[in-house]
Amino acid sequence: MTLWVNLLGMGLIMLIVWWFWLSRPRAQQTVGDAPVTVLVADGVYTPSRIEARAGQPLMLRFLRKDPSPCAEKVIFEKLNVSAELPVGKPYQLRLPPLVPGEYVFTCEMRMYRGSLVVK
Amino acid sequence: MRNPSHQSAQGHDPIRLSIAGMSCAGCVASVETALRAVPGVCEATVNLVERTAAVSGEVDSVELVAAVRAAGYDAAELRGVEDEEEKQAVESAHYRRLVRKAVAAGIVGAPLLVGDLLGWLPSVSSGDGRWFWLAAGLATLAAMAYSAGHIFTAAWKAFKVHNANMDTLIALGTGAAWLYSMAVVLWPEVVPSLAQHAYFEAAAVIIALVNFGAALEMRARGRTSQAIRRLIGLQPKTARVVRNGEERDIPLAEVGLDDSVRVRPGERIPVDGELIEGQSSVDESMLTGEAMPVMKQTGDQVVGGTINLTGSFLFQAKRIGRDTVLAGIVEMVRRAQASKPSIARLADRVAAVFVPSILIISVITFVAWYDFGPAPAVSFAIVTAMTVLIIACPCALGLATPISIMVGVGKAAEHGILIRNGEALQQAARLTTVVVDKTGTVTEGRPAVTRIVCLRDNDENGVLQLAASVEAGSEHPLAAAVLAAARVRDLPLSPLEGFEAVTGRGVAAHVQGKRVLFGNRQLMDERGVAVSAADAQMDALAREAATPMYLAVDGMLVGLIAVADPLKADARAAITRMRALGLRVVMITGDHRLTAEAVARQVGITDVIAQVLPQDKAARVAELQANGAVVAMVGDGVNDAPALAQADVGYAIGTGTDIAIESADVALMSGSLHGVADAIAVSQATLRNIKQNLFGAFIYNIVGIPVAAGVLYPLFGVLLNPMIAGAAMALSSVTVVSNANRLRWLKVRGVAA
């Protein structure tokens, strides 16, 4: 029994490391001609991984449903861009043309996390 | 739970614009064409009578305004600065919901907790006891579904996108407690008899505490945005607009460009514009921090949010909605509040890996207790693993910096200090040296005649009258000072003949047949005027930081006129304050060393960098930095932009409502040097506050997590109760927010503002 518990513990740790740090979700949506709407609700941005083309201005729409103050701001730290999201109304966030790379966007406390992958 | 009224906002309410410059039906067509050409516009209709346009579609108002402007008209979105009330309503509804959830979980958890402590509850293994615990377990499940449903949903959704957060920890902690307890109730035989204990009360009480903590935090956070609310509140709800010769009150959002707006004494000015009829004095202190009311006459600019004091006037609206100065200030403060200084980076890096790390620690804790713990090992293992999950608080870590920045930047804005970003605030707290530009910073920047010396049998007015007469054609700043002095004394100017401006020397002319020279010593020397008799007076004037000029008539020296840039009244007091903050104050100027030192002496500055060309100021700042100083540069933000940008923190002083000075990190709307001392004091206090918060949050987790894991047990035999861990967790973020709120009580100015 003890052996099994220990093995199970080790397996769990490996699973945590793999799931949260090593693997990444696939892009759920690509910014094309129409802006992507990011839903801010229940502790997650949906979609949480967005792809976009490099070198052209982007428009992201944020729709915040979560009234808790945690969800109030969305911050693109690398870009020094931040916005305050109104509850229940779409907010259009305009981004300048970007060079390829991954741009993480989070709430103030980094509990909401998403990434914009520019290719 | 969601308020259905917000769903409708997802549909596209048309954007309404105010259009200026339309005169005919042809204009209507061209504006409509311009609007329809913007990508995403479904429909655009222009109303010529109201001079408005309504646009529907998937489009941003900024693009529409740009399109109309490109077509040769002016436009602005029709809207108030913001609807804070709606936001507050949403927040208070959320607050009440959290309290209800806390109470519901408390109703289930509290009796179980009290009963357990007093030993009133039956054992899980007894026959009737099992039914009691089964009922308790189901009641807890119901409470969890109602009070923590949002936490479990959020945890699951986050998990699906490979993310873990606060909700993950709470969901796992309470979920594990409930599952284990239910297993004990259903199959008591699988765990040792000592371990037959249910932890339903822990799950329920923790959820009650988490909700209660979130509610308290919400309350406290509401207070942190008070500064913004106060600014937004400066805007009146309605405006009295004159249309078709008729005055009527309309909502602020309906005031269009070029509308004539009536403001009566005691009223707030609704939007920005230009005064077209009447005059009055206006109190702008709520925006600029400048206490003196400002006189406004026809053609002067008035700013929305300021108070009209004495007269009634009419002005034409020039900037509305998002374009007003007030909206600009709000936007700038918001942006700064959301920006993070580099001090937050460590906390952010920790927060990014925090939750998965806690999960791992929790698993290790479980296994360690299972392997090495005393009997009943499984019981100890589950309780400690759960306590680790519950006590860990990434929120306090993530919140530590932004919440203090929020309050600090807001506090500064209340004193007319606009901080552009959080990094400027952090740098300002590290400053060692403040470099102040002389002209316009220490001094008023407007030269004035300070002294007139008569050297013959003439009087001051005679000397001034003659000097003013010859200077009448000159455009030199010194001439302006002399002319202004003559105007104040009501001296009539005499006509000139043969006016001659000698560059860098002065002027010469014939006045009523007499040859008059007015200028510096070089001019006198060149024209053979003996001046040595006045040397003593000249030296005295130079020591007073005045620039003396000689007046000669027909080759004879008749008088001296000293022109100086008067010191700002509070410059000395402000500089004393800066030194009290431990800063070295250096004055930089293009003036001659003697003059510069004289000014410096009067305000208590010992370090002077004089005779610096404007373009070299940045290099001098860089030199100071190379010697290890962290330098603040204070200037007017126009002539010294490179130096402001070079400095670690650039302060633009006296910007008034012209806040969009890009070169400066901090815009001081008032002209007082106290603003700089205030800004530094606020920055230091805010950084101190951030450090306290970060220290608290780190220490809390560093101490709390091992204690929860049970490291004290082998030594002292103590274990942390999971419910205490829950209370500690809930309080930790409330503490951080409350500590940040202390900044609101900071006394910014030593002297009366």
PDB file of N, CA and C in Angstrom, chain B residues 210-264:
ATOM      1  N   VAL B 210     -13.507  32.114   2.582  1.00  0.00           N
ATOM      2  CA  VAL B 210     -12.983  32.573   1.289  1.00  0.00           C
ATOM      3  C   VAL B 210     -13.929  33.602   0.673  1.00  0.00           C
ATOM      4  N   ASN B 211     -15.227  33.306   0.735  1.00  0.00           N
ATOM      5  CA  ASN B 211     -16.198  34.255   0.199  1.00  0.00           C
ATOM      6  C   ASN B 211     -16.212  35.550   0.986  1.00  0.00           C
ATOM      7  N   PHE B 212     -16.137  35.403   2.304  1.00  0.00           N
ATOM      8  CA  PHE B 212     -16.157  36.579   3.155  1.00  0.00           C
ATOM      9  C   PHE B 212     -14.919  37.443   2.891  1.00  0.00           C
ATOM     10  N   GLY B 213     -13.781  36.773   2.756  1.00  0.00           N
ATOM     11  CA  GLY B 213     -12.539  37.496   2.459  1.00  0.00           C
ATOM     12  C   GLY B 213     -12.640  38.229   1.133  1.00  0.00           C
ATOM     13  N   ALA B 214     -13.215  37.566   0.130  1.00  0.00           N
ATOM     14  CA  ALA B 214     -13.359  38.197  -1.181  1.00  0.00           C
ATOM     15  C   ALA B 214     -14.256  39.425  -1.084  1.00  0.00           C
ATOM     16  N   ALA B 215     -15.309  39.318  -0.241  1.00  0.00           N
ATOM     17  CA  ALA B 215     -16.220  40.460  -0.071  1.00  0.00           C
ATOM     18  C   ALA B 215     -15.490  41.624   0.599  1.00  0.00           C
ATOM     19  N   LEU B 216     -14.733  41.327   1.642  1.00  0.00           N
ATOM     20  CA  LEU B 216     -13.983  42.379   2.335  1.00  0.00           C
ATOM     21  C   LEU B 216     -12.983  43.040   1.399  1.00  0.00           C
ATOM     22  N   GLU B 217     -12.337  42.199   0.605  1.00  0.00           N
ATOM     23  CA  GLU B 217     -11.334  42.714  -0.318  1.00  0.00           C
ATOM     24  C   GLU B 217     -11.983  43.655  -1.339  1.00  0.00           C
ATOM     25  N   MET B 218     -13.160  43.237  -1.776  1.00  0.00           N
ATOM     26  CA  MET B 218     -13.902  44.039  -2.747  1.00  0.00           C
ATOM     27  C   MET B 218     -14.190  45.425  -2.173  1.00  0.00           C
ATOM     28  N   ARG B 219     -14.670  45.442  -0.911  1.00  0.00           N
ATOM     29  CA  ARG B 219     -14.939  46.700  -0.219  1.00  0.00           C
ATOM     30  C   ARG B 219     -13.703  47.579  -0.192  1.00  0.00           C
ATOM     31  N   ALA B 220     -12.602  46.960   0.243  1.00  0.00           N
ATOM     32  CA  ALA B 220     -11.367  47.719   0.407  1.00  0.00           C
ATOM     33  C   ALA B 220     -10.872  48.215  -0.938  1.00  0.00           C
ATOM     34  N   ARG B 221     -11.044  47.404  -1.971  1.00  0.00           N
ATOM     35  CA  ARG B 221     -10.553  47.806  -3.289  1.00  0.00           C
ATOM     36  C   ARG B 221     -11.356  48.950  -3.854  1.00  0.00           C
ATOM     37  N   GLY B 222     -12.653  48.982  -3.505  1.00  0.00           N
ATOM     38  CA  GLY B 222     -13.489  50.086  -3.957  1.00  0.00           C
ATOM     39  C   GLY B 222     -12.888  51.405  -3.516  1.00  0.00           C
ATOM     40  N   ARG B 223     -12.348  51.418  -2.291  1.00  0.00           N
ATOM     41  CA  ARG B 223     -11.777  52.660  -1.771  1.00  0.00           C
ATOM     42  C   ARG B 223     -10.494  53.046  -2.488  1.00  0.00           C
ATOM     43  N   THR B 224      -9.795  52.048  -3.060  1.00  0.00           N
ATOM     44  CA  THR B 224      -8.535  52.387  -3.711  1.00  0.00           C
ATOM     45  C   THR B 224      -8.756  53.210  -4.974  1.00  0.00           C
ATOM     46  N   SER B 225      -9.938  53.114  -5.571  1.00  0.00           N
ATOM     47  CA  SER B 225     -10.149  53.879  -6.808  1.00  0.00           C
ATOM     48  C   SER B 225     -10.893  55.175  -6.531  1.00  0.00           C
ATOM     49  N   GLN B 226     -10.868  55.610  -5.279  1.00  0.00           N
ATOM     50  CA  GLN B 226     -11.579  56.824  -4.905  1.00  0.00           C
ATOM     51  C   GLN B 226     -11.097  58.049  -5.684  1.00  0.00           C
ATOM     52  N   ALA B 227      -9.792  58.109  -5.931  1.00  0.00           N
ATOM     53  CA  ALA B 227      -9.241  59.284  -6.606  1.00  0.00           C
ATOM     54  C   ALA B 227      -9.859  59.437  -7.990  1.00  0.00           C
ATOM     55  N   ILE B 228      -9.965  58.336  -8.713  1.00  0.00           N
ATOM     56  CA  ILE B 228     -10.571  58.353 -10.040  1.00  0.00           C
ATOM     57  C   ILE B 228     -12.039  58.766  -9.957  1.00  0.00           C
ATOM     58  N   ARG B 229     -12.720  58.201  -8.960  1.00  0.00           N
ATOM     59  CA  ARG B 229     -14.145  58.540  -8.812  1.00  0.00           C
ATOM     60  C   ARG B 229     -14.323  60.020  -8.535  1.00  0.00           C
ATOM     61  N   ARG B 230     -13.407  60.574  -7.722  1.00  0.00           N
ATOM     62  CA  ARG B 230     -13.491  61.984  -7.393  1.00  0.00           C
ATOM     63  C   ARG B 230     -13.297  62.828  -8.663  1.00  0.00           C
ATOM     64  N   LEU B 231     -12.332  62.428  -9.480  1.00  0.00           N
ATOM     65  CA  LEU B 231     -12.084  63.159 -10.727  1.00  0.00           C
ATOM     66  C   LEU B 231     -13.293  63.100 -11.650  1.00  0.00           C
ATOM     67  N   ILE B 232     -13.841  61.899 -11.800  1.00  0.00           N
ATOM     68  CA  ILE B 232     -14.994  61.746 -12.686  1.00  0.00           C
ATOM     69  C   ILE B 232     -16.172  62.540 -12.152  1.00  0.00           C
ATOM     70  N   GLY B 233     -16.272  62.576 -10.816  1.00  0.00           N
ATOM     71  CA  GLY B 233     -17.376  63.285 -10.169  1.00  0.00           C
ATOM     72  C   GLY B 233     -17.311  64.791 -10.377  1.00  0.00           C
ATOM     73  N   LEU B 234     -16.167  65.291 -10.864  1.00  0.00           N
ATOM     74  CA  LEU B 234     -16.046  66.735 -11.088  1.00  0.00           C
ATOM     75  C   LEU B 234     -16.946  67.195 -12.216  1.00  0.00           C
ATOM     76  N   GLN B 235     -17.306  66.250 -13.085  1.00  0.00           N
ATOM     77  CA  GLN B 235     -18.105  66.641 -14.229  1.00  0.00           C
ATOM     78  C   GLN B 235     -19.581  66.710 -13.846  1.00  0.00           C
ATOM     79  N   PRO B 236     -20.230  67.845 -14.170  1.00  0.00           N
ATOM     80  CA  PRO B 236     -21.655  67.924 -13.841  1.00  0.00           C
ATOM     81  C   PRO B 236     -22.466  66.966 -14.714  1.00  0.00           C
ATOM     82  N   LYS B 237     -23.688  66.665 -14.280  1.00  0.00           N
ATOM     83  CA  LYS B 237     -24.505  65.707 -15.034  1.00  0.00           C
ATOM     84  C   LYS B 237     -25.192  66.378 -16.225  1.00  0.00           C
ATOM     85  N   THR B 238     -25.460  67.663 -16.072  1.00  0.00           N
ATOM     86  CA  THR B 238     -26.177  68.354 -17.139  1.00  0.00           C
ATOM     87  C   THR B 238     -25.441  69.635 -17.521  1.00  0.00           C
ATOM     88  N   ALA B 239     -25.814  70.184 -18.673  1.00  0.00           N
ATOM     89  CA  ALA B 239     -25.242  71.445 -19.116  1.00  0.00           C
ATOM     90  C   ALA B 239     -26.374  72.312 -19.638  1.00  0.00           C
ATOM     91  N   ARG B 240     -26.224  73.634 -19.475  1.00  0.00           N
ATOM     92  CA  ARG B 240     -27.251  74.561 -19.963  1.00  0.00           C
ATOM     93  C   ARG B 240     -26.819  75.084 -21.314  1.00  0.00           C
ATOM     94  N   VAL B 241     -27.465  74.548 -22.350  1.00  0.00           N
ATOM     95  CA  VAL B 241     -27.037  74.845 -23.708  1.00  0.00           C
ATOM     96  C   VAL B 241     -27.992  75.847 -24.354  1.00  0.00           C
ATOM     97  N   VAL B 242     -27.426  76.786 -25.121  1.00  0.00           N
ATOM     98  CA  VAL B 242     -28.260  77.755 -25.833  1.00  0.00           C
ATOM     99  C   VAL B 242     -28.394  77.283 -27.280  1.00  0.00           C
ATOM    100  N   ARG B 243     -29.604  76.860 -27.630  1.00  0.00           N
ATOM    101  CA  ARG B 243     -29.844  76.448 -29.012  1.00  0.00           C
ATOM    102  C   ARG B 243     -31.055  77.202 -29.529  1.00  0.00           C
ATOM    103  N   ASN B 244     -30.937  77.762 -30.692  1.00  0.00           N
ATOM    104  CA  ASN B 244     -32.003  78.566 -31.298  1.00  0.00           C
ATOM    105  C   ASN B 244     -32.453  79.661 -30.335  1.00  0.00           C
ATOM    106  N   GLY B 245     -31.503  80.295 -29.665  1.00  0.00           N
ATOM    107  CA  GLY B 245     -31.815  81.404 -28.782  1.00  0.00           C
ATOM    108  C   GLY B 245     -32.524  81.002 -27.501  1.00  0.00           C
ATOM    109  N   GLU B 246     -32.544  79.718 -27.230  1.00  0.00           N
ATOM    110  CA  GLU B 246     -33.303  79.251 -26.070  1.00  0.00           C
ATOM    111  C   GLU B 246     -32.374  78.444 -25.163  1.00  0.00           C
ATOM    112  N   GLU B 247     -32.396  78.765 -23.874  1.00  0.00           N
ATOM    113  CA  GLU B 247     -31.522  78.028 -22.963  1.00  0.00           C
ATOM    114  C   GLU B 247     -32.248  76.829 -22.387  1.00  0.00           C
ATOM    115  N   ARG B 248     -31.620  75.668 -22.431  1.00  0.00           N
ATOM    116  CA  ARG B 248     -32.245  74.532 -21.749  1.00  0.00           C
ATOM    117  C   ARG B 248     -31.196  73.569 -21.217  1.00  0.00           C
ATOM    118  N   ASP B 249     -31.560  72.863 -20.152  1.00  0.00           N
ATOM    119  CA  ASP B 249     -30.642  71.909 -19.536  1.00  0.00           C
ATOM    120  C   ASP B 249     -30.711  70.593 -20.278  1.00  0.00           C
ATOM    121  N   ILE B 250     -29.566  70.109 -20.709  1.00  0.00           N
ATOM    122  CA  ILE B 250     -29.548  68.807 -21.379  1.00  0.00           C
ATOM    123  C   ILE B 250     -28.490  67.925 -20.720  1.00  0.00           C
ATOM    124  N   PRO B 251     -28.624  66.597 -20.835  1.00  0.00           N
ATOM    125  CA  PRO B 251     -27.607  65.727 -20.250  1.00  0.00           C
ATOM    126  C   PRO B 251     -26.243  66.009 -20.885  1.00  0.00           C
ATOM    127  N   LEU B 252     -25.216  65.837 -20.088  1.00  0.00           N
ATOM    128  CA  LEU B 252     -23.867  66.156 -20.529  1.00  0.00           C
ATOM    129  C   LEU B 252     -23.489  65.455 -21.833  1.00  0.00           C
ATOM    130  N   ALA B 253     -23.927  64.195 -21.951  1.00  0.00           N
ATOM    131  CA  ALA B 253     -23.529  63.407 -23.118  1.00  0.00           C
ATOM    132  C   ALA B 253     -24.129  63.956 -24.408  1.00  0.00           C
ATOM    133  N   GLU B 254     -25.092  64.894 -24.287  1.00  0.00           N
ATOM    134  CA  GLU B 254     -25.738  65.446 -25.480  1.00  0.00           C
ATOM    135  C   GLU B 254     -25.096  66.744 -25.936  1.00  0.00           C
ATOM    136  N   VAL B 255     -24.165  67.268 -25.150  1.00  0.00           N
ATOM    137  CA  VAL B 255     -23.516  68.528 -25.542  1.00  0.00           C
ATOM    138  C   VAL B 255     -22.617  68.250 -26.738  1.00  0.00           C
ATOM    139  N   GLY B 256     -22.862  68.973 -27.836  1.00  0.00           N
ATOM    140  CA  GLY B 256     -22.091  68.734 -29.050  1.00  0.00           C
ATOM    141  C   GLY B 256     -21.012  69.772 -29.247  1.00  0.00           C
ATOM    142  N   LEU B 257     -20.176  69.546 -30.236  1.00  0.00           N
ATOM    143  CA  LEU B 257     -19.130  70.503 -30.578  1.00  0.00           C
ATOM    144  C   LEU B 257     -19.774  71.814 -31.023  1.00  0.00           C
ATOM    145  N   ASP B 258     -19.156  72.918 -30.656  1.00  0.00           N
ATOM    146  CA  ASP B 258     -19.596  74.259 -31.034  1.00  0.00           C
ATOM    147  C   ASP B 258     -20.916  74.678 -30.402  1.00  0.00           C
ATOM    148  N   ASP B 259     -21.479  73.867 -29.528  1.00  0.00           N
ATOM    149  CA  ASP B 259     -22.661  74.292 -28.782  1.00  0.00           C
ATOM    150  C   ASP B 259     -22.276  75.461 -27.886  1.00  0.00           C
ATOM    151  N   SER B 260     -23.199  76.421 -27.720  1.00  0.00           N
ATOM    152  CA  SER B 260     -22.960  77.500 -26.766  1.00  0.00           C
ATOM    153  C   SER B 260     -23.510  77.069 -25.414  1.00  0.00           C
ATOM    154  N   VAL B 261     -22.667  77.166 -24.400  1.00  0.00           N
ATOM    155  CA  VAL B 261     -23.057  76.686 -23.081  1.00  0.00           C
ATOM    156  C   VAL B 261     -23.011  77.845 -22.097  1.00  0.00           C
ATOM    157  N   ARG B 262     -24.074  77.986 -21.324  1.00  0.00           N
ATOM    158  CA  ARG B 262     -24.165  79.039 -20.301  1.00  0.00           C
ATOM    159  C   ARG B 262     -23.692  78.476 -18.962  1.00  0.00           C
ATOM    160  N   VAL B 263     -22.821  79.225 -18.276  1.00  0.00           N
ATOM    161  CA  VAL B 263     -22.385  78.807 -16.939  1.00  0.00           C
ATOM    162  C   VAL B 263     -22.632  79.952 -15.978  1.00  0.00           C
ATOM    163  N   ARG B 264     -23.370  79.673 -14.905  1.00  0.00           N
ATOM    164  CA  ARG B 264     -23.671  80.718 -13.932  1.00  0.00           C
ATOM    165  C   ARG B 264     -22.725  80.624 -12.735  1.00  0.00           C
TER     166      ARG B 264
END
